[in-house]
PDB file of C-alpha atoms and ligand atoms in Angstrom:
ATOM      1  CA  MET T   1      -6.018 -20.505  65.727  1.00 74.00           C
ATOM      2  CA  ASN T   2      -5.474 -23.963  64.264  1.00 89.00           C
ATOM      3  CA  GLU T   3      -6.356 -24.749  60.668  1.00 94.00           C
ATOM      4  CA  GLY T   4      -9.479 -26.742  61.519  1.00 94.00           C
ATOM      5  CA  SER T   5     -10.973 -23.874  63.524  1.00 95.00           C
ATOM      6  CA  ALA T   6      -9.980 -21.385  60.838  1.00 96.00           C
ATOM      7  CA  ARG T   7     -11.774 -23.456  58.169  1.00 97.00           C
ATOM      8  CA  ARG T   8     -14.923 -23.650  60.259  1.00 97.00           C
ATOM      9  CA  ARG T   9     -14.958 -19.921  61.058  1.00 96.00           C
ATOM     10  CA  LEU T  10     -14.262 -18.915  57.457  1.00 97.00           C
ATOM     11  CA  VAL T  11     -17.149 -21.020  56.141  1.00 97.00           C
ATOM     12  CA  GLU T  12     -19.465 -19.661  58.854  1.00 97.00           C
ATOM     13  CA  CYS T  13     -18.513 -16.152  57.771  1.00 96.00           C
ATOM     14  CA  CYS T  14     -19.231 -16.910  54.093  1.00 96.00           C
ATOM     15  CA  HIS T  15     -22.669 -18.295  54.950  1.00 96.00           C
ATOM     16  CA  LEU T  16     -23.405 -15.226  57.068  1.00 95.00           C
ATOM     17  CA  LEU T  17     -22.312 -12.847  54.294  1.00 95.00           C
ATOM     18  CA  TYR T  18     -24.654 -14.650  51.920  1.00 95.00           C
ATOM     19  CA  GLU T  19     -27.590 -14.838  54.331  1.00 94.00           C
ATOM     20  CA  ARG T  20     -27.228 -11.151  55.217  1.00 93.00           C
ATOM     21  CA  GLY T  21     -27.354 -10.235  51.528  1.00 93.00           C
ATOM     22  CA  LEU T  22     -23.830  -8.815  51.563  1.00 94.00           C
ATOM     23  CA  THR T  23     -22.808 -10.878  48.562  1.00 90.00           C
ATOM     24  CA  PHE T  24     -24.591 -12.791  45.831  1.00 86.00           C
ATOM     25  CA  SER T  25     -24.092 -15.947  43.738  1.00 84.00           C
ATOM     26  CA  ALA T  26     -20.353 -16.653  43.351  1.00 88.00           C
ATOM     27  CA  GLY T  27     -19.313 -13.055  44.047  1.00 90.00           C
ATOM     28  CA  GLY T  28     -16.727 -12.081  46.638  1.00 94.00           C
ATOM     29  CA  ASN T  29     -13.879 -13.849  48.398  1.00 96.00           C
ATOM     30  CA  VAL T  30     -12.774 -14.271  52.002  1.00 97.00           C
ATOM     31  CA  SER T  31      -9.443 -15.274  53.511  1.00 98.00           C
ATOM     32  CA  VAL T  32      -7.725 -15.761  56.860  1.00 97.00           C
ATOM     33  CA  ARG T  33      -4.050 -15.824  57.752  1.00 96.00           C
ATOM     34  CA  LEU T  34      -3.021 -19.121  59.330  1.00 95.00           C
ATOM     35  CA  ASP T  35      -0.197 -19.401  61.833  1.00 79.00           C
ATOM     36  CA  GLY T  36       2.985 -19.148  59.813  1.00 73.00           C
ATOM     37  CA  GLU T  37       3.318 -18.196  56.183  1.00 87.00           C
ATOM     38  CA  ALA T  38       0.034 -19.436  54.731  1.00 96.00           C
ATOM     39  CA  ILE T  39      -3.559 -18.330  54.188  1.00 97.00           C
ATOM     40  CA  LEU T  40      -6.883 -20.048  53.623  1.00 98.00           C
ATOM     41  CA  ILE T  41      -9.008 -18.492  50.878  1.00 98.00           C
ATOM     42  CA  THR T  42     -12.308 -19.232  49.174  1.00 97.00           C
ATOM     43  CA  PRO T  43     -12.102 -21.033  45.822  1.00 96.00           C
ATOM     44  CA  SER T  44     -12.810 -19.492  42.447  1.00 95.00           C
ATOM     45  CA  GLY T  45     -16.427 -19.375  41.345  1.00 90.00           C
ATOM     46  CA  ALA T  46     -18.040 -20.837  44.479  1.00 92.00           C
ATOM     47  CA  ASN T  47     -21.407 -19.726  45.821  1.00 93.00           C
ATOM     48  CA  LYS T  48     -20.722 -18.394  49.347  1.00 92.00           C
ATOM     49  CA  GLY T  49     -24.020 -19.704  50.662  1.00 93.00           C
ATOM     50  CA  LEU T  50     -23.156 -23.290  49.752  1.00 93.00           C
ATOM     51  CA  LEU T  51     -19.445 -23.343  50.594  1.00 95.00           C
ATOM     52  CA  GLY T  52     -17.994 -26.216  52.657  1.00 95.00           C
ATOM     53  CA  GLU T  53     -14.769 -26.466  54.676  1.00 96.00           C
ATOM     54  CA  ASP T  54     -13.158 -28.855  52.188  1.00 96.00           C
ATOM     55  CA  ASP T  55     -13.700 -26.351  49.362  1.00 96.00           C
ATOM     56  CA  LEU T  56     -11.176 -23.871  50.824  1.00 97.00           C
ATOM     57  CA  VAL T  57      -7.761 -23.377  49.247  1.00 97.00           C
ATOM     58  CA  LYS T  58      -4.551 -23.193  51.274  1.00 97.00           C
ATOM     59  CA  MET T  59      -1.847 -20.976  49.774  1.00 97.00           C
ATOM     60  CA  THR T  60       1.608 -19.777  50.735  1.00 96.00           C
ATOM     61  CA  MET T  61       2.197 -16.044  51.108  1.00 94.00           C
ATOM     62  CA  GLY T  62       4.146 -16.346  47.869  1.00 94.00           C
ATOM     63  CA  GLY T  63       1.000 -17.435  46.018  1.00 95.00           C
ATOM     64  CA  GLU T  64       1.589 -21.188  45.648  1.00 96.00           C
ATOM     65  CA  VAL T  65      -1.356 -23.515  46.222  1.00 97.00           C
ATOM     66  CA  VAL T  66      -0.632 -25.992  49.037  1.00 96.00           C
ATOM     67  CA  SER T  67      -3.965 -27.817  48.998  1.00 94.00           C
ATOM     68  CA  GLY T  68      -7.409 -27.454  47.465  1.00 95.00           C
ATOM     69  CA  GLY T  69      -8.444 -26.413  43.980  1.00 92.00           C
ATOM     70  CA  LYS T  70      -8.271 -23.117  42.137  1.00 95.00           C
ATOM     71  CA  PRO T  71      -8.111 -20.080  44.471  1.00 96.00           C
ATOM     72  CA  SER T  72     -10.225 -16.963  44.073  1.00 95.00           C
ATOM     73  CA  ILE T  73      -9.278 -14.829  41.096  1.00 94.00           C
ATOM     74  CA  GLU T  74      -8.609 -11.989  43.582  1.00 96.00           C
ATOM     75  CA  HIS T  75      -6.094 -13.876  45.758  1.00 97.00           C
ATOM     76  CA  ARG T  76      -3.306 -11.475  44.744  1.00 97.00           C
ATOM     77  CA  PHE T  77      -4.757  -8.442  46.515  1.00 97.00           C
ATOM     78  CA  HIS T  78      -5.468 -10.585  49.593  1.00 98.00           C
ATOM     79  CA  LEU T  79      -1.789 -11.634  49.668  1.00 97.00           C
ATOM     80  CA  GLY T  80      -0.676  -8.054  49.014  1.00 97.00           C
ATOM     81  CA  ILE T  81      -2.707  -6.698  51.937  1.00 97.00           C
ATOM     82  CA  TYR T  82      -1.387  -9.413  54.307  1.00 96.00           C
ATOM     83  CA  ARG T  83       2.194  -8.681  53.279  1.00 95.00           C
ATOM     84  CA  GLU T  84       1.644  -4.959  53.828  1.00 95.00           C
ATOM     85  CA  ASN T  85      -0.105  -5.321  57.200  1.00 94.00           C
ATOM     86  CA  PRO T  86       1.426  -7.907  59.575  1.00 92.00           C
ATOM     87  CA  GLY T  87      -1.434  -7.347  62.066  1.00 93.00           C
ATOM     88  CA  THR T  88      -4.165  -8.226  59.575  1.00 95.00           C
ATOM     89  CA  ASN T  89      -5.487 -11.767  59.971  1.00 96.00           C
ATOM     90  CA  ALA T  90      -8.700 -11.649  57.915  1.00 97.00           C
ATOM     91  CA  ILE T  91      -9.853  -9.996  54.664  1.00 98.00           C
ATOM     92  CA  ILE T  92     -13.354  -9.883  53.189  1.00 98.00           C
ATOM     93  CA  HIS T  93     -14.170  -8.760  49.676  1.00 97.00           C
ATOM     94  CA  CYS T  94     -17.775  -8.839  48.526  1.00 95.00           C
ATOM     95  CA  HIS T  95     -20.349  -7.020  46.408  1.00 95.00           C
ATOM     96  CA  PRO T  96     -22.848  -5.279  48.736  1.00 96.00           C
ATOM     97  CA  LEU T  97     -25.673  -3.680  46.765  1.00 95.00           C
ATOM     98  CA  HIS T  98     -25.804  -0.295  48.521  1.00 96.00           C
ATOM     99  CA  CYS T  99     -22.021   0.104  48.569  1.00 97.00           C
ATOM    100  CA  ILE T 100     -21.965  -0.331  44.797  1.00 96.00           C
ATOM    101  CA  ALA T 101     -24.926   2.057  44.455  1.00 96.00           C
ATOM    102  CA  ALA T 102     -22.916   4.669  46.404  1.00 95.00           C
ATOM    103  CA  THR T 103     -20.035   4.395  43.927  1.00 96.00           C
ATOM    104  CA  LEU T 104     -22.452   4.666  40.962  1.00 96.00           C
ATOM    105  CA  LYS T 105     -23.746   7.921  42.468  1.00 94.00           C
ATOM    106  CA  ASN T 106     -20.145   9.089  42.840  1.00 89.00           C
ATOM    107  CA  GLU T 107     -20.600   9.243  46.590  1.00 87.00           C
ATOM    108  CA  GLY T 108     -18.143   7.988  49.142  1.00 88.00           C
ATOM    109  CA  ILE T 109     -19.248   6.506  52.427  1.00 91.00           C
ATOM    110  CA  ARG T 110     -19.455   9.149  55.152  1.00 89.00           C
ATOM    111  CA  SER T 111     -18.651   7.288  58.325  1.00 88.00           C
ATOM    112  CA  CYS T 112     -19.504  10.023  60.838  1.00 91.00           C
ATOM    113  CA  ILE T 113     -23.302  10.201  60.552  1.00 93.00           C
ATOM    114  CA  THR T 114     -23.754   7.691  63.405  1.00 94.00           C
ATOM    115  CA  PRO T 115     -21.476   6.738  66.315  1.00 92.00           C
ATOM    116  CA  GLU T 116     -21.026   3.112  65.187  1.00 90.00           C
ATOM    117  CA  GLY T 117     -19.863   4.283  61.770  1.00 90.00           C
ATOM    118  CA  ALA T 118     -17.330   6.642  63.317  1.00 88.00           C
ATOM    119  CA  LEU T 119     -16.073   3.911  65.643  1.00 87.00           C
ATOM    120  CA  LEU T 120     -15.716   1.080  63.147  1.00 85.00           C
ATOM    121  CA  LEU T 121     -14.895   2.593  59.793  1.00 85.00           C
ATOM    122  CA  ASP T 122     -12.509   5.525  59.848  1.00 79.00           C
ATOM    123  CA  ARG T 123     -12.180   7.287  56.464  1.00 87.00           C
ATOM    124  CA  VAL T 124     -13.422   5.082  53.600  1.00 94.00           C
ATOM    125  CA  PRO T 125     -11.527   5.564  50.301  1.00 96.00           C
ATOM    126  CA  THR T 126     -12.763   4.305  46.917  1.00 97.00           C
ATOM    127  CA  ALA T 127     -10.400   2.283  44.715  1.00 98.00           C
ATOM    128  CA  ARG T 128     -10.747   3.090  41.016  1.00 97.00           C
ATOM    129  CA  TYR T 129     -12.423   0.628  38.682  1.00 98.00           C
ATOM    130  CA  GLU T 130     -10.189  -1.970  37.068  1.00 98.00           C
ATOM    131  CA  THR T 131     -10.986  -5.376  35.552  1.00 97.00           C
ATOM    132  CA  PRO T 132     -11.581  -8.077  38.200  1.00 96.00           C
ATOM    133  CA  GLY T 133      -8.604 -10.376  38.626  1.00 94.00           C
ATOM    134  CA  SER T 134      -6.187  -8.001  36.872  1.00 97.00           C
ATOM    135  CA  GLN T 135      -2.854  -6.681  38.130  1.00 97.00           C
ATOM    136  CA  ALA T 136      -4.300  -3.204  37.551  1.00 98.00           C
ATOM    137  CA  LEU T 137      -6.983  -3.945  40.157  1.00 98.00           C
ATOM    138  CA  VAL T 138      -4.329  -5.199  42.593  1.00 98.00           C
ATOM    139  CA  ASP T 139      -2.435  -1.923  42.071  1.00 98.00           C
ATOM    140  CA  ALA T 140      -5.621   0.133  42.628  1.00 98.00           C
ATOM    141  CA  VAL T 141      -6.469  -1.733  45.849  1.00 98.00           C
ATOM    142  CA  MET T 142      -2.919  -1.557  47.209  1.00 98.00           C
ATOM    143  CA  GLU T 143      -3.044   2.244  47.145  1.00 98.00           C
ATOM    144  CA  TYR T 144      -5.392   1.914  50.134  1.00 97.00           C
ATOM    145  CA  ALA T 145      -3.987  -1.290  51.628  1.00 96.00           C
ATOM    146  CA  ASP T 146      -3.813   0.212  55.119  1.00 93.00           C
ATOM    147  CA  SER T 147      -7.490   1.241  55.198  1.00 93.00           C
ATOM    148  CA  PRO T 148      -9.745  -0.830  57.479  1.00 93.00           C
ATOM    149  CA  ALA T 149     -12.487  -0.543  54.832  1.00 95.00           C
ATOM    150  CA  MET T 150     -12.602   0.624  51.210  1.00 97.00           C
ATOM    151  CA  LEU T 151     -15.107   0.798  48.375  1.00 97.00           C
ATOM    152  CA  MET T 152     -14.289  -0.399  44.841  1.00 97.00           C
ATOM    153  CA  ASP T 153     -15.856   1.632  42.070  1.00 97.00           C
ATOM    154  CA  ARG T 154     -18.681  -0.303  40.310  1.00 97.00           C
ATOM    155  CA  HIS T 155     -17.529  -3.485  42.004  1.00 96.00           C
ATOM    156  CA  GLY T 156     -17.845  -3.807  45.767  1.00 97.00           C
ATOM    157  CA  ALA T 157     -15.904  -3.376  48.981  1.00 97.00           C
ATOM    158  CA  ILE T 158     -12.964  -4.737  50.985  1.00 98.00           C
ATOM    159  CA  THR T 159     -12.606  -4.831  54.764  1.00 97.00           C
ATOM    160  CA  GLN T 160      -9.838  -6.215  56.951  1.00 96.00           C
ATOM    161  CA  GLY T 161      -9.419  -6.966  60.612  1.00 94.00           C
ATOM    162  CA  ARG T 162      -7.292  -8.509  63.272  1.00 93.00           C
ATOM    163  CA  THR T 163      -9.992 -11.195  63.391  1.00 94.00           C
ATOM    164  CA  LEU T 164     -12.558 -12.499  60.940  1.00 96.00           C
ATOM    165  CA  GLU T 165     -15.304 -11.118  63.180  1.00 95.00           C
ATOM    166  CA  GLU T 166     -13.767  -7.650  63.067  1.00 93.00           C
ATOM    167  CA  ALA T 167     -13.554  -7.721  59.256  1.00 96.00           C
ATOM    168  CA  PHE T 168     -17.163  -8.962  59.077  1.00 96.00           C
ATOM    169  CA  ASN T 169     -18.390  -6.243  61.459  1.00 94.00           C
ATOM    170  CA  ARG T 170     -16.738  -3.619  59.281  1.00 94.00           C
ATOM    171  CA  MET T 171     -18.365  -4.994  56.121  1.00 96.00           C
ATOM    172  CA  GLU T 172     -21.786  -5.107  57.743  1.00 96.00           C
ATOM    173  CA  GLU T 173     -21.342  -1.552  59.067  1.00 95.00           C
ATOM    174  CA  LEU T 174     -20.103  -0.309  55.686  1.00 96.00           C
ATOM    175  CA  GLU T 175     -23.205  -1.619  53.933  1.00 97.00           C
ATOM    176  CA  PHE T 176     -25.416  -0.202  56.720  1.00 96.00           C
ATOM    177  CA  GLN T 177     -23.882   3.255  56.283  1.00 95.00           C
ATOM    178  CA  ALA T 178     -24.230   3.062  52.473  1.00 96.00           C
ATOM    179  CA  ARG T 179     -27.913   2.203  52.830  1.00 95.00           C
ATOM    180  CA  LEU T 180     -28.435   4.903  55.452  1.00 95.00           C
ATOM    181  CA  GLN T 181     -26.938   7.524  53.133  1.00 94.00           C
ATOM    182  CA  LEU T 182     -29.235   6.492  50.317  1.00 92.00           C
ATOM    183  CA  LEU T 183     -32.254   6.726  52.645  1.00 94.00           C
ATOM    184  CA  ALA T 184     -31.192  10.008  54.272  1.00 94.00           C
ATOM    185  CA  PRO T 185     -28.969  11.767  51.706  1.00 91.00           C
ATOM    186  CA  ASP T 186     -29.214  15.128  53.484  1.00 92.00           C
ATOM    187  CA  ALA T 187     -28.111  13.822  56.884  1.00 92.00           C
ATOM    188  CA  GLU T 188     -25.399  15.895  58.505  1.00 93.00           C
ATOM    189  CA  ASP T 189     -22.371  14.472  60.259  1.00 93.00           C
ATOM    190  CA  LEU T 190     -22.286  14.365  64.032  1.00 94.00           C
ATOM    191  CA  PRO T 191     -20.943  17.583  65.635  1.00 94.00           C
ATOM    192  CA  ALA T 192     -17.160  17.935  65.341  1.00 93.00           C
ATOM    193  CA  ASN T 193     -16.527  17.670  69.095  1.00 94.00           C
ATOM    194  CA  GLU T 194     -18.548  14.432  69.223  1.00 94.00           C
ATOM    195  CA  ILE T 195     -16.582  13.013  66.277  1.00 92.00           C
ATOM    196  CA  ASP T 196     -13.353  13.853  68.139  1.00 91.00           C
ATOM    197  CA  ARG T 197     -14.656  12.018  71.198  1.00 92.00           C
ATOM    198  CA  LEU T 198     -15.572   8.969  69.113  1.00 91.00           C
ATOM    199  CA  LYS T 199     -12.200   8.988  67.357  1.00 87.00           C
ATOM    200  CA  GLU T 200     -10.520   8.852  70.740  1.00 88.00           C
ATOM    201  CA  MET T 201     -12.739   5.890  71.704  1.00 88.00           C
ATOM    202  CA  ARG T 202     -11.833   4.224  68.417  1.00 83.00           C
ATOM    203  CA  ARG T 203      -8.151   4.729  69.040  1.00 80.00           C
ATOM    204  CA  CYS T 204      -8.458   2.987  72.410  1.00 78.00           C
ATOM    205  CA  ARG T 205     -10.873   0.194  71.486  1.00 77.00           C
ATOM    206  CA  TYR T 206     -10.378  -0.863  67.893  1.00 78.00           C
ATOM    207  CA  TRP T 207      -7.440  -2.270  66.024  1.00 79.00           C
ATOM    208  CA  SER T 208      -6.622  -0.704  62.672  1.00 80.00           C
ATOM    209  CA  PRO T 209      -4.060  -1.673  60.022  1.00 81.00           C
ATOM    210  CA  ASN T 210      -2.953   1.943  59.663  1.00 74.00           C
ATOM    211  CA  GLY T 211      -2.044   2.120  63.314  1.00 70.00           C
ATOM    212  CA  SER T 212      -4.732   4.617  64.253  1.00 51.00           C
ATOM    213  CA  ALA T 213      -5.931   2.284  66.994  1.00 46.00           C
ATOM    214  CA  SER T 214      -4.177   0.769  69.988  1.00 38.00           C
ATOM    215  CA  SER T 215      -3.493  -2.941  70.358  1.00 37.00           C
ATOM    216  CA  SER T 216      -6.012  -3.257  73.179  1.00 36.00           C
ATOM    217  CA  SER T 217      -8.785  -4.577  70.933  1.00 37.00           C
ATOM    218  CA  THR T 218     -11.423  -6.529  72.794  1.00 35.00           C
ATOM    219  CA  ARG T 219     -11.090  -9.464  70.412  1.00 37.00           C
ATOM    220  CA  GLY T 220      -8.512 -12.230  70.284  1.00 35.00           C
ATOM    221  CA  PRO T 221      -5.403 -12.129  68.142  1.00 35.00           C
ATOM    222  CA  ALA T 222      -6.348 -14.808  65.616  1.00 38.00           C
ATOM    223  CA  ALA T 223      -9.005 -15.118  62.956  1.00 37.00           C
TER     224      ALA T 223
HETATM  225 ZN1  LIG D   1     -15.364  -8.892  43.313  1.00 94.18          ZN
END
């Protein structure tokens, strides 16, 4: 995907995250890997509902700004995840209300209550709380760098995908499952044999950074 298309898609994604209530005010950050050794990432302190294409920051994988202003305070864990997972082309971090509520209740996200959860999310770990923007937070996130989706204690969530759409779908599904669990806290998981069947479908249909899925994803290779 060329840089112009990547800018347009990234801004569309930010507006959608904001309109869907998945992030608020200036919270969260989104990035895509460009062809070669560079990423585009949202700037520091920008409202995601008002973001424009010219606001985006282009950085090298080494963390140097190529164009644009000040990058998101969390650019280091974006770069770390890209370096760890060559197949990852898009990363979304935001602050979904029900995901944060789940961490405050000391509950993880159970992904096997519904079939879509089992297909899209895999196991969802929770990164420990650390100060936003700190190296300690980067270290906490990198412990789960190969997870398609993770929660962050008292903070939010991170998803990744081979495409921006895949990362967005995972974030939307993660927040859906968090809300579902709060509404139906006694819900049981699907039967074990059904979960096995869904895991097999997931392996065939969905890309995953930890290699639990095949490369035959239905979506294109770029963000
Ligand atoms: Zn955050």
